mmCIF file of C-alpha atoms and ligand atoms in Angstrom:
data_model
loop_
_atom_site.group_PDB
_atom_site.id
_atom_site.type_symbol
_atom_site.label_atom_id
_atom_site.label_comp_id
_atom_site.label_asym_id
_atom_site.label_seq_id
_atom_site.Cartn_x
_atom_site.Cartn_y
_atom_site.Cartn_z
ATOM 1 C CA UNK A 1 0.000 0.000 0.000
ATOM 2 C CA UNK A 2 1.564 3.516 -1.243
ATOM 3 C CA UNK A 3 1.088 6.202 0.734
ATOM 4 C CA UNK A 4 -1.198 8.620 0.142
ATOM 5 C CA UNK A 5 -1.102 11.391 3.000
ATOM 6 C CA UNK A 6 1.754 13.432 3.198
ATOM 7 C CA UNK A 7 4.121 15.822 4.951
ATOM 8 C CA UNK A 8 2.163 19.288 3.854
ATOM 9 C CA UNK A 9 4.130 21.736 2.759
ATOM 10 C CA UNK A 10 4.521 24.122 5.469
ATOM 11 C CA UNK A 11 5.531 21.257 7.564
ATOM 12 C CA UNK A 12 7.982 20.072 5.286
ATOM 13 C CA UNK A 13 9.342 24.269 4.971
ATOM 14 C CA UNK A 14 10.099 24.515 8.583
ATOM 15 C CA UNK A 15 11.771 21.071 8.845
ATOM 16 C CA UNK A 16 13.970 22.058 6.101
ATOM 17 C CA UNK A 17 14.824 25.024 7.436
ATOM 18 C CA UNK A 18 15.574 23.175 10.893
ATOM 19 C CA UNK A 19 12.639 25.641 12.667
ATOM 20 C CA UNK A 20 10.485 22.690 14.052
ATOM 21 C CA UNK A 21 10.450 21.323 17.458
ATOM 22 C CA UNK A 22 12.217 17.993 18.319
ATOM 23 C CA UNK A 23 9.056 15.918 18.508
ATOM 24 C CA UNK A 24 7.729 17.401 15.326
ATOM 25 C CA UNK A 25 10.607 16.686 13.625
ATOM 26 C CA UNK A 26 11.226 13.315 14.841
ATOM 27 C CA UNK A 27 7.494 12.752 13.330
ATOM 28 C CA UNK A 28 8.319 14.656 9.707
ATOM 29 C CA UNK A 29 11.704 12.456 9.679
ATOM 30 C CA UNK A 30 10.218 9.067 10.205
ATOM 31 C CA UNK A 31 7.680 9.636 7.675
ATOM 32 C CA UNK A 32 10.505 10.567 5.251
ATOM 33 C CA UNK A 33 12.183 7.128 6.119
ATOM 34 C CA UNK A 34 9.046 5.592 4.983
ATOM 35 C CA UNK A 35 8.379 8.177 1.731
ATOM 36 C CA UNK A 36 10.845 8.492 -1.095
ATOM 37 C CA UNK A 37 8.365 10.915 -2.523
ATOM 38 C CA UNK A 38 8.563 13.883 0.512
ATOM 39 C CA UNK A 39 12.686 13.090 0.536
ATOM 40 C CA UNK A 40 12.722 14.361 -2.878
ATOM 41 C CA UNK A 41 10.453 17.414 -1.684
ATOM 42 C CA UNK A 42 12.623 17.769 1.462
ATOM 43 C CA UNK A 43 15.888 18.084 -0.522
ATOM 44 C CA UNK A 44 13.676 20.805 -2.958
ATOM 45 C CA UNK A 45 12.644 22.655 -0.542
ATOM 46 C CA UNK A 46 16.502 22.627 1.404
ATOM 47 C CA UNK A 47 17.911 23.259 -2.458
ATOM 48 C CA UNK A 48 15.078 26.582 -2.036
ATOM 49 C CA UNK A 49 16.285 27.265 1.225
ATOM 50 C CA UNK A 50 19.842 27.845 0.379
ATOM 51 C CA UNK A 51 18.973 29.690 -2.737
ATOM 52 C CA UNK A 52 16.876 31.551 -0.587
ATOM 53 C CA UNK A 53 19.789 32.702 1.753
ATOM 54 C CA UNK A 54 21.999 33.193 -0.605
ATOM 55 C CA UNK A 55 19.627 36.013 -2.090
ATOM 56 C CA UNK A 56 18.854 37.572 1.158
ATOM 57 C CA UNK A 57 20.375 40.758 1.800
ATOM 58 C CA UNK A 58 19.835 41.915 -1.837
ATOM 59 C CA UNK A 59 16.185 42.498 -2.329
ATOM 60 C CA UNK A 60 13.489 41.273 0.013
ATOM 61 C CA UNK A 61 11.538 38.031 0.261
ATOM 62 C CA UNK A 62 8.264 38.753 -1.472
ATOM 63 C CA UNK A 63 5.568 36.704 -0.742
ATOM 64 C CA UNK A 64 4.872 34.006 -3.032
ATOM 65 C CA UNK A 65 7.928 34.355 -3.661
ATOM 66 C CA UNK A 66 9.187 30.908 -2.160
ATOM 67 C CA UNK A 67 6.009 29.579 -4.340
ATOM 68 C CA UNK A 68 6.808 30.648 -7.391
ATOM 69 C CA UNK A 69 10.551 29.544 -6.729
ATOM 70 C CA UNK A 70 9.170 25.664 -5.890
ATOM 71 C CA UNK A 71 7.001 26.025 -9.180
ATOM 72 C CA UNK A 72 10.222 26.708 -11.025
ATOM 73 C CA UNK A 73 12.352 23.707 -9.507
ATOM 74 C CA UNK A 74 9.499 21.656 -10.298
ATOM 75 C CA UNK A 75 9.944 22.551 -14.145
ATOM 76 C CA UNK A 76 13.803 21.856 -13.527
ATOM 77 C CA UNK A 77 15.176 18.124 -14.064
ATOM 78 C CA UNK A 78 14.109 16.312 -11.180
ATOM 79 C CA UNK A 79 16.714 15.591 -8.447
ATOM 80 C CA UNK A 80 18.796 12.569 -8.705
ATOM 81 C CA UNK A 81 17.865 10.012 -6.188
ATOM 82 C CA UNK A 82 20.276 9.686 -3.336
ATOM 83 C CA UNK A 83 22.103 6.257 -3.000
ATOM 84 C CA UNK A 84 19.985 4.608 -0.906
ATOM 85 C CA UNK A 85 21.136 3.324 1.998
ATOM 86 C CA UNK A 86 20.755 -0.457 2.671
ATOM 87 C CA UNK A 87 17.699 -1.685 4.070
ATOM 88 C CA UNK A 88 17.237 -3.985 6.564
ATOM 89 C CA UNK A 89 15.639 -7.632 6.109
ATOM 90 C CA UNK A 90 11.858 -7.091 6.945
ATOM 91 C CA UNK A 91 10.940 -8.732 9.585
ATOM 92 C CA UNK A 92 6.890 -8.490 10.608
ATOM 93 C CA UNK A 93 7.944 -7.495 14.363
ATOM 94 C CA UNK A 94 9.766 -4.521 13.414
ATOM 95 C CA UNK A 95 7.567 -1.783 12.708
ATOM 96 C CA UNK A 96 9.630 1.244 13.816
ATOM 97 C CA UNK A 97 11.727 3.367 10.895
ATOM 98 C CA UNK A 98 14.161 4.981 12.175
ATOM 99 C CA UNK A 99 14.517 7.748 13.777
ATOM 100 C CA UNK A 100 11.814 6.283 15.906
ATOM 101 C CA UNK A 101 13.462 3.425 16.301
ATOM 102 C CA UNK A 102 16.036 5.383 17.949
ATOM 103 C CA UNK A 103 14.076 7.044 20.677
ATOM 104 C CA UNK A 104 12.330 3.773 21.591
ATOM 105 C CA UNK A 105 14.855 1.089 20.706
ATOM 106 C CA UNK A 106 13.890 -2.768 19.503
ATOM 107 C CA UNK A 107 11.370 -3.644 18.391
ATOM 108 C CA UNK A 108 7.705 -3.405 19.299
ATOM 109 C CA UNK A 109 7.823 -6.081 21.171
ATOM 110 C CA UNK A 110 10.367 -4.701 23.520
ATOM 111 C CA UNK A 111 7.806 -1.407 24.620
ATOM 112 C CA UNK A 112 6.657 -0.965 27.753
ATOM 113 C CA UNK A 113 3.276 0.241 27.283
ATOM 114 C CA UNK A 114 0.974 2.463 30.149
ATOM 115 C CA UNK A 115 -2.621 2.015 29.752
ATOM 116 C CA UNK A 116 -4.260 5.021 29.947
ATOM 117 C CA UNK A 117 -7.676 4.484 28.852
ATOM 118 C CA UNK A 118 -9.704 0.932 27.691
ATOM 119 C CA UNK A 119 -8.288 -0.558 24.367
ATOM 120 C CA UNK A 120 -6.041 2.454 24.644
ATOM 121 C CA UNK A 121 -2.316 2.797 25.935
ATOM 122 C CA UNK A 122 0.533 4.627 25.034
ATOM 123 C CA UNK A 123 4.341 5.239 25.663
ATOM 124 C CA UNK A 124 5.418 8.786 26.415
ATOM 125 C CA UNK A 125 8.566 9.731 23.892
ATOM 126 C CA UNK A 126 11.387 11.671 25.940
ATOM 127 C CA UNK A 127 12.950 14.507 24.258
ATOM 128 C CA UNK A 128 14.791 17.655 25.441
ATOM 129 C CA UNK A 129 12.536 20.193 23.445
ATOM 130 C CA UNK A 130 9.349 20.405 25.644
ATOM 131 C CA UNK A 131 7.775 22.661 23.017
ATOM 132 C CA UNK A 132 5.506 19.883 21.763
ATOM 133 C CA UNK A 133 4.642 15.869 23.402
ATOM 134 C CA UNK A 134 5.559 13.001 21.122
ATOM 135 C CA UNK A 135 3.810 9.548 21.866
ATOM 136 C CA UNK A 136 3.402 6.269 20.699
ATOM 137 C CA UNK A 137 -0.663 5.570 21.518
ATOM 138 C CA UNK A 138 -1.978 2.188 20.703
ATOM 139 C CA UNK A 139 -5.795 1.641 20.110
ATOM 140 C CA UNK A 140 -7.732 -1.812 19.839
ATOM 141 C CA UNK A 141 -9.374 -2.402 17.444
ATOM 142 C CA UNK A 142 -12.723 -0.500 16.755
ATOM 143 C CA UNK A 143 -11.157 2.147 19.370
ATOM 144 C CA UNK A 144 -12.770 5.349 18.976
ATOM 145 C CA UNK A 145 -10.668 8.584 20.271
ATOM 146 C CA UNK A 146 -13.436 10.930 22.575
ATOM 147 C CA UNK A 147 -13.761 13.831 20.263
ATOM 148 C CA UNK A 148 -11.504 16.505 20.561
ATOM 149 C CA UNK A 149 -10.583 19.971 19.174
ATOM 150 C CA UNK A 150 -7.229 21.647 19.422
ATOM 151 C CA UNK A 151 -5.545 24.889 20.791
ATOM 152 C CA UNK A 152 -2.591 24.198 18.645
ATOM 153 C CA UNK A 153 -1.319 21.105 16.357
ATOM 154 C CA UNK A 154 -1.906 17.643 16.052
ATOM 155 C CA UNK A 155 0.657 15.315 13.883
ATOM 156 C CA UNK A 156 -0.339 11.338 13.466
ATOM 157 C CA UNK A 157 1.822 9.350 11.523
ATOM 158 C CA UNK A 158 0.092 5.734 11.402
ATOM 159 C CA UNK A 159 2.678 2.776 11.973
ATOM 160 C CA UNK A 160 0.400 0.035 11.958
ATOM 161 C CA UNK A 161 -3.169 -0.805 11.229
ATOM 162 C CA UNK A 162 -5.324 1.920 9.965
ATOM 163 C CA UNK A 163 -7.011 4.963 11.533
ATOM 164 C CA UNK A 164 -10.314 6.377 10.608
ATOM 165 C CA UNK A 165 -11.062 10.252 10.446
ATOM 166 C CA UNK A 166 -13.739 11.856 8.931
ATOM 167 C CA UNK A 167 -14.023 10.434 5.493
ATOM 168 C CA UNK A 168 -10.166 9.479 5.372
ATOM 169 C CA UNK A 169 -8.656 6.053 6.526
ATOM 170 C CA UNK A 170 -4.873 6.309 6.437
ATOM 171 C CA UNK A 171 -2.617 3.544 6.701
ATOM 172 C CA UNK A 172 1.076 3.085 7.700
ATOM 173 C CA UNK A 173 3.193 6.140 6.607
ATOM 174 C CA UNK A 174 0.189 8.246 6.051
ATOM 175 C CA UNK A 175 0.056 11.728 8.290
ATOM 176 C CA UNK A 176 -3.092 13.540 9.705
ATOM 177 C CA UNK A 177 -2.500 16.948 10.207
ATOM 178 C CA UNK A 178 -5.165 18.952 13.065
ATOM 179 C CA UNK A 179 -5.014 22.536 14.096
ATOM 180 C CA UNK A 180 -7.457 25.111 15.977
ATOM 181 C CA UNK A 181 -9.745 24.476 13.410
ATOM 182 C CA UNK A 182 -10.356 20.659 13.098
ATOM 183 C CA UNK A 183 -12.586 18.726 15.468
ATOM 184 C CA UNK A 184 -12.493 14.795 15.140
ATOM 185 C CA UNK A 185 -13.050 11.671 16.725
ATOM 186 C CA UNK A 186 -10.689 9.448 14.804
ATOM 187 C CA UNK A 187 -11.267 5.986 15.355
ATOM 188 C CA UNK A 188 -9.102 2.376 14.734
ATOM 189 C CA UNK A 189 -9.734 0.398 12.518
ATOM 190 C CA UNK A 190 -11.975 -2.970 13.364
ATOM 191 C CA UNK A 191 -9.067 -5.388 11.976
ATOM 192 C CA UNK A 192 -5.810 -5.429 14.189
ATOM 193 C CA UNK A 193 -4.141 -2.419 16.603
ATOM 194 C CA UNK A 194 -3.928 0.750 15.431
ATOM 195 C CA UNK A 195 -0.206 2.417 16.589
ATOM 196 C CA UNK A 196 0.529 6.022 15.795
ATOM 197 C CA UNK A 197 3.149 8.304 16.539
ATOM 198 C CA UNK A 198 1.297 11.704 18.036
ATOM 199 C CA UNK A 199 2.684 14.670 18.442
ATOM 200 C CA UNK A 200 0.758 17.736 19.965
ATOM 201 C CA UNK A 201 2.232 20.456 20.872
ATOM 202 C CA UNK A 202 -0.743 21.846 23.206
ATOM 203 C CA UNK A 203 -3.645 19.822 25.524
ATOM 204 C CA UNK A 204 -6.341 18.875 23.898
ATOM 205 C CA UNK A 205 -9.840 20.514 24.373
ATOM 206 C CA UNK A 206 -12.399 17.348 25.080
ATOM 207 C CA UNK A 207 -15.775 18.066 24.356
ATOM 208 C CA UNK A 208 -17.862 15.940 26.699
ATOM 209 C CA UNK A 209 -17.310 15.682 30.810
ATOM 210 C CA UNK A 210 -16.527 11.885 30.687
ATOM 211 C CA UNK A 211 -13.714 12.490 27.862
ATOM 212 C CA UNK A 212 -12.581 15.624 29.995
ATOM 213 C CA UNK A 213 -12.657 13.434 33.123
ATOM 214 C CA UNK A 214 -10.681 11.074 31.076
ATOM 215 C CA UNK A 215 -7.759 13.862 30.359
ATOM 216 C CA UNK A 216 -5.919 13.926 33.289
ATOM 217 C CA UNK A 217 -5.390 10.049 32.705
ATOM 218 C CA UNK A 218 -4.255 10.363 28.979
ATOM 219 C CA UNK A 219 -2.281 13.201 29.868
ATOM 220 C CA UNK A 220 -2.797 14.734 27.043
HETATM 221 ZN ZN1 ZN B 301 5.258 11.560 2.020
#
């Protein structure tokens, strides 16, 4: 199964220019692991960057103008494909690209997971940027999220099984992007174990009483 959700372009713009948080980017960069199609955009839109730079000081950055510059590369003969580096045998255990891998170690079967809800538990993701939360949540199957809105952003990058929201179903690789605007209740799909990497970087606003009762348990 390809993937079909991707890194939007803002997100992709700030990782490039190294201005996202650690979780964020520890999201973005897993989901380029998984994507040759948003590598190729993320080398683009560093290729922009440094164009970019190089230009600044001279006349000022118009808006659009980083638009119309991406329009042009497009046009341009696409960029080579970088060697790729070796990839390791496949086994059905190991679910976790690196650099998630890296931050959680093993495999899945390794992971010490807290339940924080029923059908629902999840593994808190340490990093030294507290600007934004990165977890690994893992729903049973059928397990609907209470629905939610957001004061800032919410990344999901599906690792395994498929998640449900709105009209969408996204598989592993795919990303869901949320802001202020968006209120869901995603839900797993009724196979197998849904497993996403979240990444919020403010609390969620539950609408009901049970799902804000519920909060202080997700901690989220
Ligand atoms: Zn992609």
């Amino acid at each position: 199964v390809s993937i079909r959700h991707h890194v939007s372009d803002d997100l992709l713009l700030s990782y490039a220019a190294g201005n996202l948080d650690e979780a964020s980017s520890l999201l973005v960069a897993t989901h380029l692991a998984m994507c040759p199609h948003c590598r190729s955009r993320a080398r683009m839109a560093e290729a922009v960057g440094g164009v970019m730079l190089e230009g600044a000081g001279e006349a000022p950055v118009a808006p659009g103008m980083f638009a119309d510059v991406l329009a042009a590369a497009r046009k341009a003969a696409p960029v080579a494909e970088a060697v790729a580096a070796p990839v390791p045998a496949v086994h059905s255990e190991i679910v976790l690209p690196e650099p998630l891998r890296s931050y959680l170690g093993g495999d899945l079967a390794g992971l010490q997971w807290k339940r924080v809800a029923p059908k629902v538990d999840q593994i808190l993701i340490e990093t030294e940027d507290r600007r934004s939360r990165a977890r690994l949540l893992r729903f049973g199957p059928g397990t609907r999220v209470p629905t939610h809105s957001h004061d800032g952003r919410e990344l999901t990058l599906v690792l395994t099984g498929s998640l449900h929201d709105g009209k969408e179903v996204l598989f592993r690789g795919d990303i869901a992007e949320s802001d202020e605007r968006t209120e869901h209740d995603p839900h797993a799909g009724p196979d197998c174990d849904c497993i996403c990497l979240a990444v919020t970087d403010a609390p969620l606003r539950f609408k009901s009483v049970f799902a804000r009762l519920l909060q202080p348990l997700f901690g989220i």
